[in-house]
CSV table of C-alpha atoms in Angstrom, one decimal:
chain,number,residue,atom,x,y,z
A,273,UNK,CA,85.0,79.9,76.3
A,274,UNK,CA,82.8,80.0,72.9
A,275,UNK,CA,80.1,77.4,73.6
A,276,UNK,CA,78.9,75.4,70.5
A,277,UNK,CA,75.1,76.0,69.8
A,278,UNK,CA,74.0,72.7,71.7
A,279,UNK,CA,76.0,73.6,74.7
A,280,UNK,CA,74.7,77.4,74.6
A,281,UNK,CA,70.8,76.1,74.2
A,282,UNK,CA,70.9,73.9,76.7
A,283,UNK,CA,73.2,75.8,79.6
A,284,UNK,CA,71.7,79.6,79.9
A,285,UNK,CA,69.8,80.1,82.9
A,286,UNK,CA,70.7,76.7,84.7
A,287,UNK,CA,71.5,76.5,87.8
A,288,UNK,CA,71.1,80.5,88.8
A,289,UNK,CA,68.5,80.4,91.1
A,290,UNK,CA,70.2,80.1,94.8
A,291,UNK,CA,67.3,80.3,97.0
A,292,UNK,CA,66.0,76.6,96.6
A,293,UNK,CA,68.6,75.3,94.3
A,294,UNK,CA,66.3,74.9,91.3
A,295,UNK,CA,68.6,73.9,88.2
A,296,UNK,CA,65.7,74.8,85.7
A,297,UNK,CA,65.4,78.7,85.8
A,298,UNK,CA,61.5,79.4,87.4
A,299,UNK,CA,58.7,81.2,85.9
A,300,UNK,CA,58.4,84.6,87.3
A,301,UNK,CA,55.0,85.5,87.3
A,302,UNK,CA,55.0,89.0,89.1
A,303,UNK,CA,54.1,91.7,87.3
A,304,UNK,CA,56.1,93.9,89.7
A,305,UNK,CA,59.0,94.0,91.9
A,306,UNK,CA,59.8,96.4,95.3
A,307,UNK,CA,62.0,98.8,95.9
A,308,UNK,CA,64.5,97.9,98.8
A,309,UNK,CA,64.3,101.4,99.7
A,310,UNK,CA,63.3,104.8,98.6
A,311,UNK,CA,64.5,105.5,94.7
A,312,UNK,CA,66.7,102.2,94.7
A,313,UNK,CA,65.0,100.1,91.9
A,314,UNK,CA,65.9,96.6,91.8
A,315,UNK,CA,67.7,95.1,88.4
A,316,UNK,CA,63.6,94.4,87.8
A,317,UNK,CA,61.3,96.7,88.7
A,318,UNK,CA,58.3,96.1,86.2
A,319,UNK,CA,58.0,93.1,84.0
A,320,UNK,CA,57.3,94.6,80.6
A,321,UNK,CA,60.4,96.3,80.8
A,322,UNK,CA,62.3,93.1,82.5
A,323,UNK,CA,61.3,89.9,83.4
A,324,UNK,CA,64.3,87.4,84.8
A,325,UNK,CA,63.0,84.3,82.7
A,326,UNK,CA,62.7,86.5,79.6
A,327,UNK,CA,66.1,88.0,80.1
A,328,UNK,CA,67.6,84.2,80.3
A,329,UNK,CA,65.5,83.4,76.7
A,330,UNK,CA,66.9,86.8,75.3
A,331,UNK,CA,70.5,86.3,76.4
A,332,UNK,CA,70.2,82.3,75.1
A,333,UNK,CA,68.8,83.4,71.7
A,334,UNK,CA,71.7,86.4,71.8
A,335,UNK,CA,74.5,84.0,72.4
A,336,UNK,CA,73.2,81.4,69.5
A,337,UNK,CA,73.4,84.4,67.0
A,338,UNK,CA,76.5,85.7,68.0
A,339,UNK,CA,74.8,89.0,69.0
A,340,UNK,CA,75.1,92.0,71.5
A,341,UNK,CA,71.5,91.5,73.0
A,342,UNK,CA,68.0,90.7,72.1
A,343,UNK,CA,64.6,91.7,72.6
A,344,UNK,CA,62.1,89.0,73.0
A,345,UNK,CA,58.4,89.9,71.5
A,346,UNK,CA,55.1,89.3,71.6
A,347,UNK,CA,55.2,87.7,68.0
A,348,UNK,CA,57.4,87.5,64.8
A,349,UNK,CA,55.3,90.3,63.5
A,350,UNK,CA,55.7,92.3,66.6
A,351,UNK,CA,59.3,92.2,66.4
A,352,UNK,CA,59.3,93.7,62.5
A,353,UNK,CA,57.2,96.3,63.6
A,354,UNK,CA,59.2,97.2,66.6
A,355,UNK,CA,62.4,97.3,64.2
A,356,UNK,CA,60.3,99.8,61.5
A,357,UNK,CA,59.1,101.5,64.6
A,358,UNK,CA,62.6,102.2,65.8
A,359,UNK,CA,64.7,102.8,62.8
A,360,UNK,CA,62.1,104.1,59.8
A,361,UNK,CA,60.3,107.5,59.9
A,362,UNK,CA,57.7,108.8,57.3
A,363,UNK,CA,59.8,109.9,54.2
A,364,UNK,CA,62.3,107.0,54.5
A,365,UNK,CA,62.6,104.1,52.3
A,366,UNK,CA,62.9,100.4,53.3
A,367,UNK,CA,63.9,97.5,50.8
A,368,UNK,CA,62.2,94.4,51.2
A,369,UNK,CA,62.0,90.8,49.0
A,370,UNK,CA,59.2,91.1,46.5
A,371,UNK,CA,58.6,87.3,47.7
A,372,UNK,CA,58.3,87.8,51.5
A,373,UNK,CA,56.2,85.8,53.9
A,374,UNK,CA,52.7,87.2,53.0
A,375,UNK,CA,52.1,88.6,56.7
A,376,UNK,CA,55.5,90.5,56.2
A,377,UNK,CA,54.1,91.7,53.0
A,378,UNK,CA,50.6,93.2,54.7
A,379,UNK,CA,52.8,94.9,57.5
A,380,UNK,CA,54.8,96.8,55.1
A,381,UNK,CA,52.2,97.5,52.6
A,382,UNK,CA,49.8,98.8,55.1
A,383,UNK,CA,52.1,101.0,56.9
A,384,UNK,CA,53.3,102.4,53.8
A,385,UNK,CA,49.5,103.4,52.6
A,386,UNK,CA,49.5,105.0,56.0
A,387,UNK,CA,52.8,107.0,55.3
A,388,UNK,CA,55.0,105.4,58.1
A,389,UNK,CA,57.6,105.1,55.3
A,390,UNK,CA,58.3,103.9,51.7
A,391,UNK,CA,58.6,100.5,50.5
A,392,UNK,CA,60.6,99.1,47.5
A,393,UNK,CA,59.7,95.3,47.2
A,394,UNK,CA,62.6,94.1,45.3
A,395,UNK,CA,63.9,90.8,43.7
A,396,UNK,CA,67.4,90.8,45.7
A,397,UNK,CA,68.9,88.2,43.3
A,398,UNK,CA,68.5,90.9,40.3
A,399,UNK,CA,71.6,93.2,41.1
A,400,UNK,CA,70.2,95.8,38.5
A,401,UNK,CA,66.9,96.0,40.6
A,402,UNK,CA,68.6,95.6,43.7
A,403,UNK,CA,70.7,98.4,42.8
A,404,UNK,CA,68.2,100.6,41.6
A,405,UNK,CA,66.7,100.6,44.9
A,406,UNK,CA,69.5,101.1,46.9
A,407,UNK,CA,70.3,104.2,44.9
A,408,UNK,CA,67.2,105.7,46.7
A,409,UNK,CA,69.4,105.7,49.9
A,410,UNK,CA,66.9,103.2,52.0
A,411,UNK,CA,67.7,103.2,55.8
A,412,UNK,CA,66.8,99.7,56.2
A,413,UNK,CA,67.2,97.0,54.2
A,414,UNK,CA,65.3,93.4,54.8
A,415,UNK,CA,66.6,90.1,53.8
A,416,UNK,CA,64.4,87.1,54.2
A,417,UNK,CA,66.9,83.8,53.3
A,418,UNK,CA,65.7,81.3,52.5
A,419,UNK,CA,62.6,82.9,51.1
A,420,UNK,CA,59.3,82.0,52.2
A,421,UNK,CA,57.5,80.0,50.4
A,422,UNK,CA,60.0,79.7,47.3
A,423,UNK,CA,63.3,79.0,49.1
A,424,UNK,CA,65.0,81.4,47.1
A,425,UNK,CA,68.8,82.1,48.5
A,426,UNK,CA,70.1,85.6,49.2
A,427,UNK,CA,73.6,86.4,49.4
A,428,UNK,CA,73.7,88.2,52.7
A,429,UNK,CA,77.3,89.0,52.8
A,430,UNK,CA,76.9,90.7,49.4
A,431,UNK,CA,73.4,92.5,49.8
A,432,UNK,CA,74.8,93.7,53.6
A,433,UNK,CA,78.0,95.1,51.9
A,434,UNK,CA,76.0,97.1,49.2
A,435,UNK,CA,73.4,98.5,51.9
A,436,UNK,CA,76.1,99.5,54.4
A,437,UNK,CA,78.0,101.5,51.3
A,438,UNK,CA,74.2,103.0,50.6
A,439,UNK,CA,74.1,104.1,54.4
A,440,UNK,CA,71.4,101.4,54.9
A,441,UNK,CA,71.1,99.0,58.3
A,442,UNK,CA,70.3,95.5,57.4
A,443,UNK,CA,67.9,92.8,59.0
A,444,UNK,CA,67.7,89.0,58.4
A,445,UNK,CA,64.9,87.0,59.0
A,446,UNK,CA,66.5,83.9,60.1
A,447,UNK,CA,62.9,82.0,60.8
A,448,UNK,CA,63.1,79.0,58.4
A,449,UNK,CA,67.0,78.1,59.5
A,450,UNK,CA,67.3,79.4,63.1
A,451,UNK,CA,71.1,80.0,64.4
A,452,UNK,CA,71.8,76.3,64.3
A,453,UNK,CA,72.1,76.5,60.5
A,454,UNK,CA,72.8,80.2,59.8
A,455,UNK,CA,74.0,83.3,61.3
A,456,UNK,CA,73.4,86.3,59.5
A,457,UNK,CA,75.3,88.6,62.0
A,458,UNK,CA,78.4,86.9,61.0
A,459,UNK,CA,77.9,87.5,57.6
A,460,UNK,CA,77.6,91.2,57.8
A,461,UNK,CA,73.7,91.7,59.0
A,462,UNK,CA,72.9,94.4,62.0
A,463,UNK,CA,70.2,92.6,63.0
A,464,UNK,CA,68.4,89.4,62.7
A,465,UNK,CA,64.8,88.5,63.2
A,466,UNK,CA,62.9,85.6,64.2
A,467,UNK,CA,59.5,84.6,64.5
A,468,UNK,CA,60.3,82.6,67.8
A,469,UNK,CA,56.5,80.8,67.0
A,470,UNK,CA,58.5,78.4,64.6
A,471,UNK,CA,61.5,76.4,65.3
A,472,UNK,CA,63.0,78.2,68.4
A,473,UNK,CA,59.9,77.0,70.2
A,474,UNK,CA,59.3,74.1,67.7
A,475,UNK,CA,55.9,72.5,69.7
A,476,UNK,CA,53.5,74.9,68.1
A,477,UNK,CA,52.2,76.4,71.5
A,478,UNK,CA,53.9,80.0,71.8
A,479,UNK,CA,53.6,83.0,69.7
A,480,UNK,CA,56.5,84.9,69.9
A,481,UNK,CA,59.6,86.7,68.4
A,482,UNK,CA,62.7,88.0,68.6
A,483,UNK,CA,65.1,90.9,67.4
A,484,UNK,CA,69.0,90.3,67.9
A,485,UNK,CA,71.1,93.2,67.5
A,486,UNK,CA,74.9,93.1,66.5
A,487,UNK,CA,75.6,96.1,68.7
A,488,UNK,CA,74.7,97.1,72.4
A,489,UNK,CA,73.9,100.4,71.1
A,490,UNK,CA,71.1,99.2,69.0
A,491,UNK,CA,70.1,96.6,71.6
A,492,UNK,CA,69.4,99.4,74.2
A,493,UNK,CA,67.6,101.7,71.5
A,494,UNK,CA,65.2,98.5,70.9
A,495,UNK,CA,65.0,97.4,74.4
A,496,UNK,CA,63.9,101.0,75.4
A,497,UNK,CA,61.2,101.1,72.4
A,498,UNK,CA,59.8,97.8,73.1
A,499,UNK,CA,58.9,98.9,76.8
A,500,UNK,CA,57.6,102.4,75.7
A,501,UNK,CA,54.9,100.2,73.0
A,502,UNK,CA,54.7,97.3,75.1
A,503,UNK,CA,55.5,94.7,72.9
A,504,UNK,CA,57.5,92.3,75.2
A,505,UNK,CA,56.8,88.7,75.7
A,506,UNK,CA,55.0,87.5,78.8
A,507,UNK,CA,56.6,85.2,81.3
A,508,UNK,CA,54.8,81.8,81.1
A,509,UNK,CA,55.6,82.1,77.2
A,510,UNK,CA,59.1,83.0,78.0
A,511,UNK,CA,59.4,79.9,79.8
A,512,UNK,CA,58.1,77.8,77.2
A,513,UNK,CA,60.0,79.2,74.5
A,514,UNK,CA,62.9,78.6,76.3
A,515,UNK,CA,62.1,75.2,77.1
A,516,UNK,CA,61.6,74.6,73.6
A,517,UNK,CA,65.4,76.2,72.6
A,518,UNK,CA,66.9,73.3,74.7
A,519,UNK,CA,66.0,70.7,71.8
A,520,UNK,CA,66.7,73.1,69.1
A,521,UNK,CA,69.9,71.5,67.8
A,522,UNK,CA,68.5,68.0,67.3
A,523,UNK,CA,65.1,68.9,66.2
A,524,UNK,CA,66.4,70.6,63.5
A,525,UNK,CA,68.9,68.1,62.2
A,526,UNK,CA,66.2,65.3,62.2
A,527,UNK,CA,63.6,67.5,60.5
A,528,UNK,CA,66.4,68.4,58.1
A,529,UNK,CA,66.5,64.6,57.1
A,530,UNK,CA,63.2,64.0,57.2
A,531,UNK,CA,62.9,67.1,54.7
A,532,UNK,CA,65.7,65.2,52.6
A,533,UNK,CA,63.4,62.1,52.6
A,534,UNK,CA,60.0,63.9,51.5
A,535,UNK,CA,62.1,65.6,48.9
A,536,UNK,CA,63.6,62.1,47.2
A,537,UNK,CA,59.5,60.6,47.5
A,538,UNK,CA,58.5,63.9,45.6
A,539,UNK,CA,61.0,63.4,42.9
A,540,UNK,CA,59.9,60.3,42.1
A,541,UNK,CA,55.9,61.4,41.8
A,542,UNK,CA,54.8,62.1,38.2
A,543,UNK,CA,52.2,64.5,39.7
A,544,UNK,CA,54.9,66.9,40.6
A,545,UNK,CA,55.7,69.5,38.6
A,546,UNK,CA,58.4,71.6,40.4
A,547,UNK,CA,60.3,71.1,43.6
A,548,UNK,CA,61.9,74.2,45.8
A,549,UNK,CA,64.6,72.8,48.1
A,550,UNK,CA,68.0,74.7,48.3
A,551,UNK,CA,69.8,70.9,49.3
A,552,UNK,CA,69.1,70.2,45.6
A,553,UNK,CA,72.2,70.6,43.2
A,554,UNK,CA,69.4,71.6,40.9
A,555,UNK,CA,68.1,74.6,43.1
A,556,UNK,CA,69.3,77.8,41.7
A,557,UNK,CA,70.5,78.6,45.2
A,558,UNK,CA,72.5,75.6,45.9
A,559,UNK,CA,76.0,76.9,46.3
A,560,UNK,CA,75.3,80.0,47.8
A,561,UNK,CA,73.4,77.9,50.4
A,562,UNK,CA,76.0,75.6,50.8
A,563,UNK,CA,78.7,78.4,51.6
A,564,UNK,CA,76.5,80.4,54.2
A,565,UNK,CA,74.4,78.1,55.6
A,566,UNK,CA,75.4,74.7,57.9
A,567,UNK,CA,72.4,72.8,56.4
A,568,UNK,CA,69.5,73.3,53.9
A,569,UNK,CA,67.0,73.3,56.6
A,570,UNK,CA,63.5,71.5,56.6
A,571,UNK,CA,61.5,73.7,54.6
A,572,UNK,CA,60.3,72.7,51.0
A,573,UNK,CA,57.6,73.7,48.4
A,574,UNK,CA,56.3,71.9,45.3
A,575,UNK,CA,54.0,72.4,42.4
A,576,UNK,CA,51.5,70.0,41.4
A,577,UNK,CA,50.4,69.3,38.1
A,578,UNK,CA,46.5,70.5,38.1
A,579,UNK,CA,44.3,72.8,39.5
A,580,UNK,CA,42.9,74.1,42.7
A,581,UNK,CA,40.6,70.9,42.5
A,582,UNK,CA,43.6,68.7,42.1
A,583,UNK,CA,44.9,70.7,45.4
A,584,UNK,CA,41.9,70.0,47.2
A,585,UNK,CA,41.6,66.4,46.4
A,586,UNK,CA,45.2,65.7,47.2
A,587,UNK,CA,44.8,67.1,50.9
A,588,UNK,CA,41.9,65.2,51.4
A,589,UNK,CA,43.6,61.9,51.1
A,590,UNK,CA,46.7,63.0,53.0
A,591,UNK,CA,47.3,61.8,56.2
A,592,UNK,CA,49.9,62.8,58.8
A,593,UNK,CA,50.6,66.2,56.9
A,594,UNK,CA,48.3,68.5,59.2
A,595,UNK,CA,47.1,71.4,57.0
A,596,UNK,CA,47.8,74.5,59.0
A,597,UNK,CA,49.7,77.8,58.7
A,598,UNK,CA,53.0,78.1,60.8
A,599,UNK,CA,56.3,75.9,60.4
A,600,UNK,CA,59.1,74.6,62.7
A,601,UNK,CA,57.0,72.4,65.0
A,602,UNK,CA,58.0,68.7,66.0
A,603,UNK,CA,54.6,67.9,63.7
A,604,UNK,CA,54.8,68.1,59.7
A,605,UNK,CA,52.9,70.9,58.2
A,606,UNK,CA,51.5,71.5,54.7
A,607,UNK,CA,50.2,74.6,53.8
A,608,UNK,CA,48.5,76.3,50.4
A,609,UNK,CA,50.6,79.5,49.8
A,610,UNK,CA,48.1,81.5,48.2
A,611,UNK,CA,44.7,80.7,50.3
A,612,UNK,CA,47.2,80.7,53.6
A,613,UNK,CA,50.1,82.1,54.5
A,614,UNK,CA,50.3,84.4,51.5
A,615,UNK,CA,46.5,85.2,51.5
A,616,UNK,CA,47.4,88.9,52.5
A,617,UNK,CA,49.2,89.2,49.3
A,618,UNK,CA,47.4,90.8,46.4
A,619,UNK,CA,47.2,88.0,43.7
A,620,UNK,CA,49.3,90.2,41.2
A,621,UNK,CA,52.1,90.7,43.7
A,622,UNK,CA,51.7,86.8,44.4
A,623,UNK,CA,52.3,86.0,40.3
A,624,UNK,CA,55.1,88.8,40.1
A,625,UNK,CA,57.1,86.7,43.1
A,626,UNK,CA,56.3,83.5,41.3
A,627,UNK,CA,53.7,82.0,43.8
A,628,UNK,CA,51.2,79.8,41.8
A,629,UNK,CA,48.1,78.4,42.6
A,630,UNK,CA,49.2,75.2,42.5
A,631,UNK,CA,52.0,75.5,45.3
A,632,UNK,CA,52.1,73.4,48.5
A,633,UNK,CA,54.8,74.3,51.2
A,634,UNK,CA,55.9,71.5,54.0
A,635,UNK,CA,57.4,72.0,57.1
A,636,UNK,CA,58.8,68.6,58.0
A,637,UNK,CA,58.5,67.2,61.8
A,638,UNK,CA,60.4,64.5,63.8
A,639,UNK,CA,58.1,62.0,62.9
A,640,UNK,CA,59.2,58.3,61.3
A,641,UNK,CA,60.6,59.4,57.5
A,642,UNK,CA,59.3,56.3,56.2
A,643,UNK,CA,55.5,57.1,57.5
A,644,UNK,CA,55.8,60.3,56.0
A,645,UNK,CA,56.7,59.0,52.3
A,646,UNK,CA,54.0,56.4,53.1
A,647,UNK,CA,51.4,59.2,53.1
A,648,UNK,CA,52.4,60.7,50.5
A,649,UNK,CA,52.8,58.0,48.1
A,650,UNK,CA,49.1,57.0,49.4
A,651,UNK,CA,47.6,60.6,48.3
A,652,UNK,CA,49.2,60.8,45.2
A,653,UNK,CA,47.9,57.2,44.0
A,654,UNK,CA,44.4,58.1,45.5
A,655,UNK,CA,44.1,61.2,43.1
A,656,UNK,CA,45.7,59.3,40.2
A,657,UNK,CA,43.2,56.6,40.6
A,658,UNK,CA,40.4,59.3,40.8
């Protein structure tokens, strides 16, 4: 029986412990496991390679994304690095979004500088630029949709088809939406990547990542390398991540409702120059987002009329919106891309990607929407009054 996401998120691992009848799977803190007899290992022999709790978490994520298997890693960046390590060699080309997350840009650029592979940062919505990049016969194409922080939407099915025709594998970063709102493997991607720190955990108390593969062959290869280089997630963090996944579906639905309320509030503010949210019909990716997504998500960005000093004054008057990096937690966060999430991207690259110095990004939490919009209105009024 195919289970709906809300059911899969809850029921993986339940009632599987038989010694004491635990409903919830316990935390398996043992680093090593005994051999019943000589040359006869159990399913688990050492926790870097496999941990019962981490296995349940990976199984849950693979089912939610419709994949053959998953490798749960120590961070979103280690998930990306694992993928690059396994499938790219010196001389190979990877095509990546020109407006990707700043940490992803930094990792790709630094690896390129050390000769690990070559990167073509490309506007995925520019057919000519994408075709030119694919003409170089890349080994891997990385998609990030919605993009971070401008919420650009990339056609996963179309890009995957083109990439496969060029002989490339396709990996899609699904961190901004989670498998509740988008499933890239069903649209043609070979891999899905998440920073599990974000929506999947949802409580800002775990740093984790995952690579989910469409094929068992790729899953086995990734698992072997994850053990080889030691990037797998620890036992207690795996437990916390699984506990967060249990409430993923109701959390992200409420967060999306709050994001819509915030967008409506921002639309009424004279100080707001531009809003980036795929749920707006004026957003250039609205139709595509409505087609390939099951919702518009809880991430949005906006530009303020003014300068850095204006940004500083606005943030100093803003309550309830925590000024911090990351996203997807139950608390509402706000960040300044140029000095925070994308500080690792050179200024020239930020400008080419359209990331201005007056851009702010919001991750809507699950607080009362009226309190959030009242806090925004107060901050705007305070700045206007000087």
